[in-house]
Amino acid sequence: MKRLLLSLLIVTPSFTFSQSIVGSGKAIDPYKYSGHKDHVYKNGAVVTAHPLASLAGAQMLKLGGNAFDAAIASQLALAVVYPGAGNIGGGGFLVARTKDGKSISLDYRETAPAKATRDMYLDAQGNAQTNLSQNGHLASGVPGTVSGLFASKKYAKLPLKTLIQPAIDLAEKGFVITAREASNLNATNDQFIKFNSLQPVFAKAGWKVGDTLIQKDLANTLKRIRDNGEKGFYEGETARLIVEEMKRGNGLITLADLKNYKTRERKTLEFNYKGYKIISMPPPSSGGILLAQMMKMVEKYPLKSYGFQTVKSVQLMTEAERRAYADRAEHLGDPDFWKVPVKTMMSDAYITKRMSDYDSTKAGKSTNIKAGIIESEETTHLSIIDKWGNMVSVTTTLNGSYGSRTVVGDAGFLLNNEMDDFSVKPGMPNMYGAIGGEANAIAPGKRMLSSMTPTVVLKDGKPFMVVGTPGGTTIPTSVYQTIINIIDFGMNVSDAVNKPKFHHQWLPDEILVEPTFKKEVREGLEKMGYKISDRNAIGRVELILIKKGMFETAADKRGDDSVAGY
Ligand code: DON
């Protein structure tokens, strides 16, 4: 009798978006919805790259779930509504701080298949064939996302069938696509045709805003995950379909690769900055170390009195970026395969030495800055907090936009092109211009180096901020600048996210700036000897700031990003 009662209680709620979740006063459904860029919530908040994914997470909070429940539901929903980056065929990282003060980091980065070899992307003359590391079947690492979702489930409260139902409904019944999605799908149509022998639902000319995207194969894959758990992806029908797809191209992923995939629980990377504790992702991401190095390099300078994006503050922050990224190229890789000198790289002595040749009167030169110790667009971020104070920060990716552009036939999901994040040849830039060497060389089972920087911040030991962003190698600099915008420049959440950003990654030796970067600052930097280059949007930051018990949220204006909560 007791058992019957329990199973009756765990009914899967039908997927209805309640308007009170958003606090906007507008009714929302998958066929008619709009995003919200900022809002203050009291009980829980979710910020993701798509309004429907934010709502799916917020719905779990309202049902009594915690931030981990919301993160799982939002990630699964993103895999449906944001096919360019939301995924089950990719990988990611989760950084969290629980209400009990436990720091967690989950590494569900893709791995190189067992048949991968160090020189697999070199032709007979030894030239790198980045077309193969970036496109189609051979570009994919073994996906980690589904394993990561299950690894985080032990911290969640609601049953999987509740968490996954929004994603199943969105895939099965469809949702209307945004103007941005329509334009991205159209721009990728030729590649969907080229890199698939079974044509996926995405391959269609002339997508328009308001078209309904229905993904029946994906709905069935999600149902197999709902019914069989992790095995519904890594074994059985889905695994068989992945391997069949590999055979249609020249892919390497086998049934054994899938069965052997494991999420790793890592020790979070933590450091202090001006009295705040920053908790971020350790290797195989370079994100946490870069963030720590850059913030510690500027910590002793009075940034606030220099002013936001003045020549003086941009120059200082750029020189820190240059030095940190030089180390990335040399020393960072999967810690299970390569000894990463994390402690040294973050030590005060090393940071001081690293900045000892900083000259505030002229541009540094990357040819003079080498790695200091002798001895990488389409990703998506979720920031979540619940009423108990659990903070969850997740960055997940297919690497490039729509990953390898190969969809697993009859399973309906895109595979990643994450193999390009390895150093396919020493000194050869990847698609984000990042170079690397031995530390990040390809080896079977190894995880490729990442820049993803999911981060949470504490003030006086209490929740203060949840932050992260996509953007390849610009990820650590975007997180660095967002945190400094809040802590040093005292900005509100919207400004901290939306003000222009700049980026220097050692090589190429130039500062990239967004279109709205101030002209006079640009000219001032050029006078000092900096090369400045234009680029489009840098990052799409999702930010939650905890102030006086309230959750101030901001979703980046650079995308369809949206906040939800209650
Ligand atoms: O792991 C990394 O660093 C890259 N694969 C991330 C790619 C990315 O952020 C693309 N997004 N805009």
Coordinates of C-alpha atoms and ligand atoms in Angstrom, one line a residue:
M1 CA 0.0 0.0 0.0
K2 CA 2.8 2.4 1.0
R3 CA 4.6 1.6 -2.3
L4 CA 1.4 2.4 -4.3
L5 CA 1.0 5.7 -2.5
L6 CA 4.6 6.7 -3.3
S7 CA 4.3 5.9 -7.0
L8 CA 1.1 7.8 -7.1
L9 CA 2.7 10.8 -5.6
I10 CA 5.5 10.9 -8.2
V11 CA 3.4 11.8 -11.1
T12 CA 5.0 13.6 -14.0
P13 CA 3.5 17.0 -14.2
S14 CA 2.3 18.0 -17.6
F15 CA 4.5 20.7 -19.2
T16 CA 2.7 23.9 -18.6
F17 CA 4.6 27.2 -18.2
S18 CA 3.0 29.2 -15.5
Q19 CA 3.2 32.9 -16.0
S20 CA 4.0 33.5 -12.3
I21 CA 7.3 31.8 -12.8
V22 CA 8.6 34.7 -14.9
G23 CA 7.0 37.4 -13.0
S24 CA 6.3 39.2 -16.3
G25 CA 2.6 39.1 -16.4
K26 CA 2.6 37.5 -19.8
A27 CA 1.3 34.1 -20.6
I28 CA 4.0 31.9 -22.0
D29 CA 3.9 28.7 -24.0
P30 CA 6.3 27.0 -26.4
Y31 CA 4.5 28.4 -29.4
K32 CA 4.4 32.0 -28.1
Y33 CA 7.0 33.1 -25.7
S34 CA 9.4 36.0 -25.1
G35 CA 12.6 36.3 -23.2
H36 CA 13.3 38.4 -20.1
K37 CA 16.7 40.0 -19.8
D38 CA 16.7 40.9 -16.1
H39 CA 14.6 40.5 -13.0
V40 CA 14.9 40.2 -9.2
Y41 CA 13.6 36.9 -7.7
K42 CA 13.2 35.8 -4.1
N43 CA 12.9 32.0 -4.2
G44 CA 15.1 30.8 -7.1
A45 CA 16.5 31.9 -10.4
V46 CA 17.6 30.3 -13.6
V47 CA 19.5 32.1 -16.4
T48 CA 20.2 30.3 -19.6
A49 CA 20.6 30.9 -23.4
H50 CA 16.9 30.3 -24.2
P51 CA 13.7 31.4 -22.6
L52 CA 12.1 27.9 -22.7
A53 CA 15.1 26.3 -21.1
S54 CA 15.1 28.9 -18.3
L55 CA 11.4 28.3 -17.7
A56 CA 11.9 24.5 -17.7
G57 CA 14.4 25.0 -14.9
A58 CA 12.3 27.5 -13.0
Q59 CA 9.4 25.1 -13.2
M60 CA 11.5 22.5 -11.3
L61 CA 12.3 25.0 -8.6
K62 CA 8.5 25.7 -8.2
L63 CA 7.8 22.0 -7.9
G64 CA 10.1 21.8 -4.9
G65 CA 13.3 20.9 -6.7
N66 CA 16.7 22.4 -6.0
A67 CA 19.3 24.1 -8.2
F68 CA 20.6 20.7 -9.4
D69 CA 17.1 19.7 -10.5
A70 CA 16.7 23.0 -12.4
A71 CA 20.2 22.5 -14.0
I72 CA 19.3 19.1 -15.2
A73 CA 15.9 20.1 -16.6
S74 CA 17.4 23.2 -18.3
Q75 CA 20.3 21.4 -19.8
L76 CA 17.9 18.7 -21.3
A77 CA 15.6 21.4 -22.5
L78 CA 18.5 23.3 -24.1
A79 CA 19.4 20.1 -26.0
V80 CA 16.1 20.5 -27.7
V81 CA 15.5 24.3 -28.1
Y82 CA 19.0 25.4 -28.6
P83 CA 20.5 22.7 -31.0
G84 CA 23.5 24.9 -31.8
A85 CA 25.0 24.4 -28.4
G86 CA 22.6 22.8 -25.9
N87 CA 23.3 19.1 -26.3
I88 CA 23.4 15.5 -25.3
G89 CA 26.1 14.8 -27.9
G90 CA 28.7 17.1 -26.3
G91 CA 30.2 17.6 -22.9
G92 CA 30.6 20.1 -20.1
F93 CA 31.6 21.1 -16.6
L94 CA 29.5 21.8 -13.5
V95 CA 30.7 23.9 -10.6
A96 CA 28.5 24.1 -7.6
R97 CA 28.4 25.2 -4.0
T98 CA 25.8 23.4 -1.9
K99 CA 23.7 25.0 0.9
D100 CA 25.9 23.0 3.3
G101 CA 29.1 24.6 2.1
K102 CA 30.3 21.7 -0.1
S103 CA 32.2 22.7 -3.3
I104 CA 31.6 20.4 -6.2
S105 CA 33.0 20.2 -9.7
L106 CA 32.0 17.6 -12.3
D107 CA 34.0 17.0 -15.4
Y108 CA 31.9 15.5 -18.2
R109 CA 34.2 16.7 -20.9
E110 CA 34.3 14.5 -24.0
T111 CA 37.2 11.9 -24.4
A112 CA 39.2 10.9 -27.4
P113 CA 38.0 7.6 -28.7
A114 CA 40.2 4.5 -28.0
K115 CA 41.2 4.4 -31.6
A116 CA 42.4 8.1 -31.6
T117 CA 46.0 8.7 -32.2
R118 CA 48.3 11.6 -31.7
D119 CA 48.8 12.4 -35.4
M120 CA 45.3 11.4 -36.6
Y121 CA 44.7 14.8 -38.2
L122 CA 48.1 15.0 -40.0
D123 CA 48.4 14.2 -43.7
A124 CA 51.3 12.3 -45.2
Q125 CA 53.4 15.6 -45.3
G126 CA 52.6 16.2 -41.7
N127 CA 50.2 19.1 -42.4
A128 CA 47.3 19.5 -40.0
Q129 CA 43.9 18.8 -41.6
T130 CA 41.7 20.9 -39.4
N131 CA 38.8 20.2 -41.8
L132 CA 38.8 16.7 -40.2
S133 CA 39.1 17.9 -36.6
Q134 CA 36.3 20.4 -37.1
N135 CA 33.8 18.8 -39.4
G136 CA 31.9 15.6 -39.6
H137 CA 32.3 12.2 -37.9
L138 CA 36.0 12.2 -37.2
A139 CA 35.7 15.4 -35.2
S140 CA 33.7 14.0 -32.4
G141 CA 34.9 13.0 -29.0
V142 CA 32.9 10.5 -26.8
P143 CA 30.0 12.5 -25.5
G144 CA 29.9 13.2 -21.7
T145 CA 26.8 15.3 -21.1
V146 CA 24.4 12.5 -20.3
S147 CA 26.8 10.9 -17.8
G148 CA 27.3 14.4 -16.3
L149 CA 23.6 14.9 -15.8
F150 CA 23.4 11.6 -14.0
A151 CA 26.4 12.4 -11.9
S152 CA 24.7 15.6 -10.7
K153 CA 21.4 13.8 -10.1
K154 CA 22.7 12.5 -6.7
Y155 CA 22.4 16.1 -5.5
A156 CA 18.9 16.6 -6.9
K157 CA 15.5 15.9 -5.4
L158 CA 13.0 15.2 -8.2
P159 CA 12.6 12.0 -10.2
L160 CA 14.2 11.9 -13.6
K161 CA 10.9 11.5 -15.4
T162 CA 9.9 14.9 -14.0
L163 CA 13.1 16.6 -15.0
I164 CA 13.2 15.2 -18.5
Q165 CA 9.5 15.7 -19.4
P166 CA 9.8 19.3 -20.5
A167 CA 12.6 18.3 -23.0
I168 CA 10.5 15.4 -24.2
D169 CA 7.5 17.6 -24.8
L170 CA 9.4 20.3 -26.5
A171 CA 11.0 17.7 -28.8
E172 CA 7.8 15.8 -29.5
K173 CA 5.3 18.6 -29.8
G174 CA 7.7 21.2 -31.0
F175 CA 8.3 24.8 -30.2
V176 CA 8.6 27.9 -32.3
I177 CA 12.1 29.0 -33.2
T178 CA 13.6 32.5 -32.7
A179 CA 14.8 34.7 -35.5
R180 CA 18.4 34.1 -34.4
E181 CA 17.9 30.3 -34.5
A182 CA 16.3 30.5 -38.0
S183 CA 19.2 32.5 -39.2
N184 CA 21.7 30.1 -37.7
L185 CA 20.0 27.1 -39.1
N186 CA 19.8 28.7 -42.6
A187 CA 23.5 29.6 -42.4
T188 CA 24.4 26.0 -41.6
N189 CA 22.0 24.2 -44.0
D190 CA 24.7 23.4 -46.6
Q191 CA 26.8 21.8 -43.9
F192 CA 23.9 19.7 -42.5
I193 CA 23.5 18.4 -46.0
K194 CA 27.2 17.8 -46.5
F195 CA 28.0 16.1 -43.2
N196 CA 25.0 13.7 -43.0
S197 CA 23.9 10.9 -45.2
L198 CA 20.5 10.6 -43.4
Q199 CA 19.1 14.1 -43.7
P200 CA 18.3 15.6 -40.2
V201 CA 15.3 17.8 -39.4
F202 CA 17.5 20.8 -39.3
A203 CA 18.4 20.5 -43.0
K204 CA 15.8 22.7 -44.7
A205 CA 16.2 25.9 -46.7
G206 CA 14.4 29.0 -45.6
W207 CA 13.7 28.6 -41.8
K208 CA 11.7 31.6 -40.6
V209 CA 11.1 33.0 -37.1
G210 CA 7.9 31.4 -35.8
D211 CA 8.4 28.1 -37.6
T212 CA 7.8 25.1 -35.4
L213 CA 10.7 22.7 -34.9
I214 CA 9.6 19.1 -34.1
Q215 CA 12.2 16.5 -33.3
K216 CA 10.6 13.1 -33.0
D217 CA 13.9 11.1 -33.1
L218 CA 15.3 13.2 -30.3
A219 CA 12.1 12.7 -28.3
N220 CA 12.6 9.0 -28.6
T221 CA 16.2 9.2 -27.5
L222 CA 15.2 11.2 -24.5
K223 CA 12.5 8.6 -23.7
R224 CA 15.2 5.9 -23.8
I225 CA 17.2 8.0 -21.3
R226 CA 14.0 8.4 -19.1
D227 CA 13.3 4.7 -19.2
N228 CA 16.8 3.2 -18.9
G229 CA 18.8 5.9 -17.3
E230 CA 22.4 6.4 -18.4
K231 CA 22.3 3.1 -20.2
G232 CA 19.5 4.6 -22.4
F233 CA 22.3 6.6 -24.0
Y234 CA 25.6 4.8 -23.5
E235 CA 24.3 1.3 -24.2
G236 CA 21.4 -0.3 -26.1
E237 CA 19.6 1.4 -29.0
T238 CA 21.1 4.9 -28.7
A239 CA 24.7 3.5 -28.5
R240 CA 24.0 1.3 -31.5
L241 CA 22.7 4.3 -33.5
I242 CA 25.8 6.3 -32.6
V243 CA 28.1 3.5 -33.8
E244 CA 26.0 3.1 -37.0
E245 CA 26.4 6.8 -37.6
M246 CA 30.1 6.5 -37.1
K247 CA 30.2 3.8 -39.8
R248 CA 28.4 6.1 -42.3
G249 CA 31.2 8.6 -41.9
N250 CA 34.8 7.9 -40.9
G251 CA 34.1 8.2 -37.2
L252 CA 36.0 6.3 -34.4
I253 CA 33.5 6.0 -31.5
T254 CA 32.8 2.4 -30.6
L255 CA 30.3 0.7 -28.3
A256 CA 33.1 0.2 -25.8
D257 CA 34.0 3.9 -25.9
L258 CA 30.5 4.7 -25.0
K259 CA 30.1 2.1 -22.3
N260 CA 33.5 3.1 -20.7
Y261 CA 32.7 6.9 -20.5
K262 CA 32.8 8.2 -17.0
T263 CA 32.2 11.6 -15.4
R264 CA 35.1 12.6 -13.1
E265 CA 34.4 14.5 -9.9
R266 CA 37.3 17.0 -9.5
K267 CA 38.5 19.1 -6.7
T268 CA 37.3 22.7 -7.3
L269 CA 39.8 25.3 -8.1
E270 CA 39.5 28.0 -5.4
F271 CA 41.3 31.3 -4.7
N272 CA 40.6 34.6 -2.9
Y273 CA 40.3 38.0 -4.5
K274 CA 39.8 41.2 -2.4
G275 CA 38.1 39.2 0.3
Y276 CA 35.8 37.2 -2.0
K277 CA 36.3 33.5 -2.6
I278 CA 36.1 32.4 -6.2
I279 CA 35.3 28.8 -6.9
S280 CA 35.9 27.6 -10.5
M281 CA 36.8 24.7 -12.8
P282 CA 40.2 23.0 -12.6
P283 CA 41.9 21.1 -15.5
P284 CA 41.0 19.7 -18.0
S285 CA 39.6 23.2 -18.3
S286 CA 42.1 26.1 -18.4
G287 CA 39.3 28.4 -17.3
G288 CA 39.8 28.3 -13.5
I289 CA 43.5 28.7 -13.7
L290 CA 43.4 31.5 -16.2
L291 CA 40.8 33.3 -14.1
A292 CA 42.9 32.9 -11.0
Q293 CA 46.0 34.1 -12.7
M294 CA 44.4 37.1 -14.3
M295 CA 42.6 38.2 -11.1
K296 CA 45.6 37.8 -8.9
M297 CA 47.8 39.7 -11.3
V298 CA 45.6 42.8 -11.1
E299 CA 44.5 42.4 -7.5
K300 CA 47.1 44.8 -6.0
Y301 CA 46.3 47.6 -8.4
P302 CA 43.6 50.3 -7.7
L303 CA 41.4 49.3 -10.6
K304 CA 38.4 51.3 -9.3
S305 CA 40.4 54.5 -9.3
Y306 CA 41.7 53.8 -12.8
G307 CA 38.0 53.6 -13.9
F308 CA 36.0 51.2 -16.1
Q309 CA 37.5 50.8 -19.6
T310 CA 40.0 53.6 -19.4
V311 CA 43.3 53.2 -21.2
K312 CA 44.9 52.5 -17.9
S313 CA 42.5 49.8 -16.7
V314 CA 42.3 48.1 -20.1
Q315 CA 46.0 48.1 -20.5
L316 CA 46.6 46.5 -17.0
M317 CA 43.9 43.9 -17.5
T318 CA 45.2 43.1 -21.0
E319 CA 48.8 42.5 -19.8
A320 CA 47.4 40.0 -17.2
E321 CA 45.5 38.3 -20.0
R322 CA 48.6 38.1 -22.2
R323 CA 50.6 36.4 -19.5
A324 CA 48.0 34.0 -18.4
Y325 CA 47.3 32.7 -21.9
A326 CA 51.0 32.2 -22.6
D327 CA 51.0 29.6 -19.8
R328 CA 47.8 28.0 -21.1
A329 CA 49.5 27.1 -24.4
E330 CA 52.4 25.4 -22.7
H331 CA 51.3 23.8 -19.4
L332 CA 47.6 22.9 -19.6
G333 CA 46.0 19.6 -20.5
D334 CA 44.1 16.7 -19.1
P335 CA 45.5 16.2 -15.5
D336 CA 45.0 12.4 -15.9
F337 CA 47.6 12.4 -18.7
W338 CA 49.8 15.5 -18.0
K339 CA 51.2 17.0 -14.8
V340 CA 49.7 20.5 -14.7
P341 CA 51.6 22.8 -12.3
V342 CA 48.5 24.2 -10.8
K343 CA 49.9 25.2 -7.5
T344 CA 52.9 27.0 -8.9
M345 CA 50.8 28.8 -11.5
M346 CA 48.6 30.2 -8.8
S347 CA 51.2 30.9 -6.2
D348 CA 51.7 34.6 -5.0
A349 CA 55.4 34.4 -5.8
Y350 CA 54.8 33.2 -9.3
I351 CA 52.1 35.9 -9.9
T352 CA 54.4 38.6 -8.6
K353 CA 57.3 37.4 -10.8
R354 CA 55.0 37.2 -13.8
M355 CA 54.0 40.9 -13.5
S356 CA 57.5 42.1 -12.7
D357 CA 58.1 43.2 -16.3
Y358 CA 54.7 45.0 -16.6
D359 CA 55.2 48.5 -17.9
S360 CA 52.3 50.8 -17.5
T361 CA 53.6 53.2 -20.2
K362 CA 53.8 50.9 -23.2
A363 CA 52.4 47.7 -24.8
G364 CA 53.9 44.4 -23.9
K365 CA 55.0 42.1 -26.6
S366 CA 54.0 38.4 -26.8
T367 CA 57.4 37.6 -28.4
N368 CA 58.9 38.6 -25.0
I369 CA 56.4 36.7 -22.9
K370 CA 56.9 33.0 -22.9
A371 CA 55.2 30.5 -20.6
G372 CA 56.6 31.4 -17.2
I373 CA 57.5 28.1 -15.6
I374 CA 60.6 26.2 -16.7
E375 CA 59.9 22.7 -17.1
S376 CA 39.2 27.4 -27.6
E377 CA 31.9 29.0 -31.5
E378 CA 29.1 27.6 -29.7
T379 CA 28.8 26.7 -26.1
T380 CA 26.2 27.6 -23.6
H381 CA 26.1 28.5 -19.9
L382 CA 23.5 28.1 -17.1
S383 CA 23.5 30.0 -13.8
I384 CA 21.1 28.8 -11.1
I385 CA 20.3 29.4 -7.5
D386 CA 17.5 28.0 -5.3
K387 CA 15.9 29.2 -2.1
W388 CA 18.1 27.1 0.0
G389 CA 21.3 28.7 -1.3
N390 CA 22.5 25.9 -3.6
M391 CA 24.4 27.6 -6.5
V392 CA 25.0 25.7 -9.7
S393 CA 27.1 26.9 -12.6
V394 CA 27.2 24.8 -15.8
T395 CA 29.0 25.4 -19.1
T396 CA 28.3 22.8 -21.8
T397 CA 29.3 22.7 -25.4
L398 CA 29.4 21.0 -28.8
N399 CA 32.4 23.2 -29.5
G400 CA 31.6 24.9 -32.8
S401 CA 28.1 26.0 -33.7
Y402 CA 26.0 22.8 -34.2
G403 CA 29.2 20.9 -33.3
S404 CA 30.4 18.5 -36.1
R405 CA 27.0 19.3 -37.9
T406 CA 26.6 15.5 -38.0
V407 CA 23.3 14.3 -36.5
V408 CA 23.1 10.7 -35.2
G409 CA 20.7 9.1 -37.7
D410 CA 17.3 8.1 -36.2
A411 CA 18.5 9.4 -32.8
G412 CA 18.1 13.1 -33.7
F413 CA 21.0 14.7 -31.8
L414 CA 24.1 16.5 -33.0
L415 CA 27.6 15.3 -32.2
N416 CA 30.4 17.5 -31.0
N417 CA 33.5 18.6 -32.9
E418 CA 35.5 18.8 -29.7
M419 CA 38.5 16.9 -31.0
D420 CA 39.6 20.3 -32.4
D421 CA 40.2 21.5 -28.9
F422 CA 43.2 19.1 -28.7
S423 CA 46.5 20.4 -30.1
V424 CA 46.2 18.6 -33.5
K425 CA 49.8 19.7 -34.2
P426 CA 52.2 21.6 -31.9
G427 CA 51.9 25.3 -32.6
M428 CA 48.8 24.9 -35.0
P429 CA 46.0 27.2 -33.9
N430 CA 42.6 25.6 -33.3
M431 CA 39.4 27.2 -34.4
Y432 CA 39.7 29.8 -31.6
G433 CA 43.3 30.6 -32.5
A434 CA 44.6 28.7 -29.3
I435 CA 47.8 26.9 -29.7
G436 CA 49.2 24.1 -27.6
G437 CA 51.8 21.3 -27.5
E438 CA 52.6 18.1 -25.7
A439 CA 50.3 18.8 -22.7
N440 CA 47.3 18.8 -24.9
A441 CA 48.3 16.3 -27.6
I442 CA 45.8 13.6 -28.6
A443 CA 45.8 10.3 -26.7
P444 CA 43.1 7.6 -26.4
G445 CA 40.7 8.3 -23.5
K446 CA 42.2 11.8 -22.9
R447 CA 40.1 14.9 -22.4
M448 CA 40.8 17.8 -24.7
L449 CA 41.8 21.1 -23.0
S450 CA 38.9 23.5 -22.5
S451 CA 38.4 27.2 -21.7
M452 CA 35.0 26.8 -20.0
T453 CA 34.9 28.6 -16.7
P454 CA 31.7 27.9 -14.7
T455 CA 32.2 29.9 -11.5
V456 CA 30.5 30.7 -8.2
V457 CA 31.7 33.4 -5.8
L458 CA 31.3 33.7 -2.0
K459 CA 31.4 36.8 0.1
D460 CA 32.1 36.2 3.8
G461 CA 31.5 32.5 3.1
K462 CA 28.0 33.1 1.8
P463 CA 26.5 32.9 -1.8
F464 CA 27.4 36.0 -3.8
M465 CA 27.5 35.3 -7.5
V466 CA 26.9 32.6 -10.1
V467 CA 28.5 33.3 -13.5
G468 CA 29.7 31.8 -16.7
T469 CA 29.6 32.2 -20.5
P470 CA 30.3 30.6 -23.9
G471 CA 32.9 32.1 -26.3
G472 CA 35.9 29.7 -26.8
T473 CA 39.1 31.2 -25.6
T474 CA 37.3 34.4 -24.7
I475 CA 35.4 32.6 -21.9
P476 CA 38.0 33.2 -19.1
T477 CA 38.4 36.8 -20.0
S478 CA 34.7 37.4 -20.1
V479 CA 34.2 35.8 -16.7
Y480 CA 37.2 37.8 -15.4
Q481 CA 35.8 41.1 -16.7
T482 CA 32.3 40.4 -15.4
I483 CA 33.5 39.7 -11.9
I484 CA 35.7 42.8 -11.9
N485 CA 32.8 44.9 -13.2
I486 CA 30.9 43.9 -10.1
I487 CA 33.6 43.8 -7.5
D488 CA 35.8 46.7 -8.6
F489 CA 33.6 48.9 -10.7
G490 CA 30.5 48.4 -8.6
M491 CA 28.2 47.9 -11.6
N492 CA 24.7 46.5 -11.6
V493 CA 24.1 43.1 -13.1
S494 CA 22.9 44.3 -16.5
D495 CA 25.8 46.6 -17.0
A496 CA 28.3 44.0 -15.8
V497 CA 27.0 41.6 -18.4
N498 CA 26.3 43.9 -21.3
K499 CA 29.1 46.6 -21.3
P500 CA 31.6 46.0 -24.1
K501 CA 34.4 43.4 -23.6
F502 CA 37.9 43.1 -24.8
H503 CA 40.2 40.1 -25.2
H504 CA 43.9 39.3 -25.5
Q505 CA 45.1 35.7 -25.6
W506 CA 48.9 36.1 -26.0
L507 CA 48.9 35.0 -29.6
P508 CA 47.9 36.5 -31.9
D509 CA 49.4 39.6 -30.2
E510 CA 46.3 41.9 -30.5
I511 CA 43.4 43.1 -28.4
L512 CA 40.1 42.2 -29.8
V513 CA 37.3 44.6 -29.0
E514 CA 33.5 44.6 -29.4
P515 CA 31.9 47.2 -31.7
T516 CA 30.8 49.5 -28.9
F517 CA 34.3 49.7 -27.2
K518 CA 35.1 53.4 -26.7
K519 CA 36.9 55.0 -29.6
E520 CA 39.1 57.2 -27.5
V521 CA 40.3 54.3 -25.4
R522 CA 41.1 52.4 -28.5
E523 CA 43.2 55.3 -29.8
G524 CA 44.9 55.7 -26.5
L525 CA 45.9 52.0 -26.5
E526 CA 47.1 52.2 -30.1
K527 CA 49.3 55.1 -29.2
M528 CA 50.9 52.9 -26.6
G529 CA 51.8 50.3 -29.3
Y530 CA 48.8 47.9 -29.0
K531 CA 47.3 46.4 -32.1
I532 CA 43.5 46.6 -31.8
S533 CA 41.2 44.4 -33.9
D534 CA 37.4 44.4 -34.2
R535 CA 35.3 41.4 -33.5
N536 CA 31.6 40.7 -32.9
A537 CA 30.1 39.7 -29.7
I538 CA 32.4 38.5 -27.0
G539 CA 30.7 36.0 -24.7
R540 CA 27.0 35.6 -23.6
V541 CA 27.2 35.9 -19.9
E542 CA 24.5 34.5 -17.5
L543 CA 24.8 36.2 -14.1
I544 CA 23.1 35.9 -10.8
L545 CA 24.0 38.2 -7.9
I546 CA 22.8 37.6 -4.4
K547 CA 22.1 40.8 -2.5
K548 CA 20.2 41.1 0.8
G549 CA 18.6 37.6 0.2
M550 CA 17.3 38.5 -3.2
F551 CA 18.5 37.1 -6.6
E552 CA 19.4 39.8 -9.1
T553 CA 19.6 38.2 -12.6
A554 CA 20.9 39.3 -16.0
A555 CA 20.8 37.4 -19.2
D556 CA 23.2 38.6 -22.0
K557 CA 21.7 40.9 -24.6
R558 CA 24.0 39.4 -27.2
G559 CA 21.7 36.4 -27.6
D560 CA 18.2 35.0 -27.0
D561 CA 19.3 34.5 -23.4
S562 CA 16.6 34.8 -20.7
V563 CA 16.0 34.8 -17.0
A564 CA 13.3 32.9 -15.1
G565 CA 12.5 32.3 -11.5
Y566 CA 9.9 33.1 -8.9
Ligands
DON1 O1 35.8 23.9 -24.4 C1 36.1 24.9 -24.9 O2 36.9 25.8 -24.5 C2 35.5 25.2 -26.3 N1 35.1 24.0 -26.9 C3 34.3 26.1 -26.1 C4 33.7 26.5 -27.4 C5 32.8 27.7 -27.2 O3 32.7 28.3 -26.2 C6 32.1 28.2 -28.4 N2 31.2 29.2 -28.1 N3 30.8 30.2 -28.3

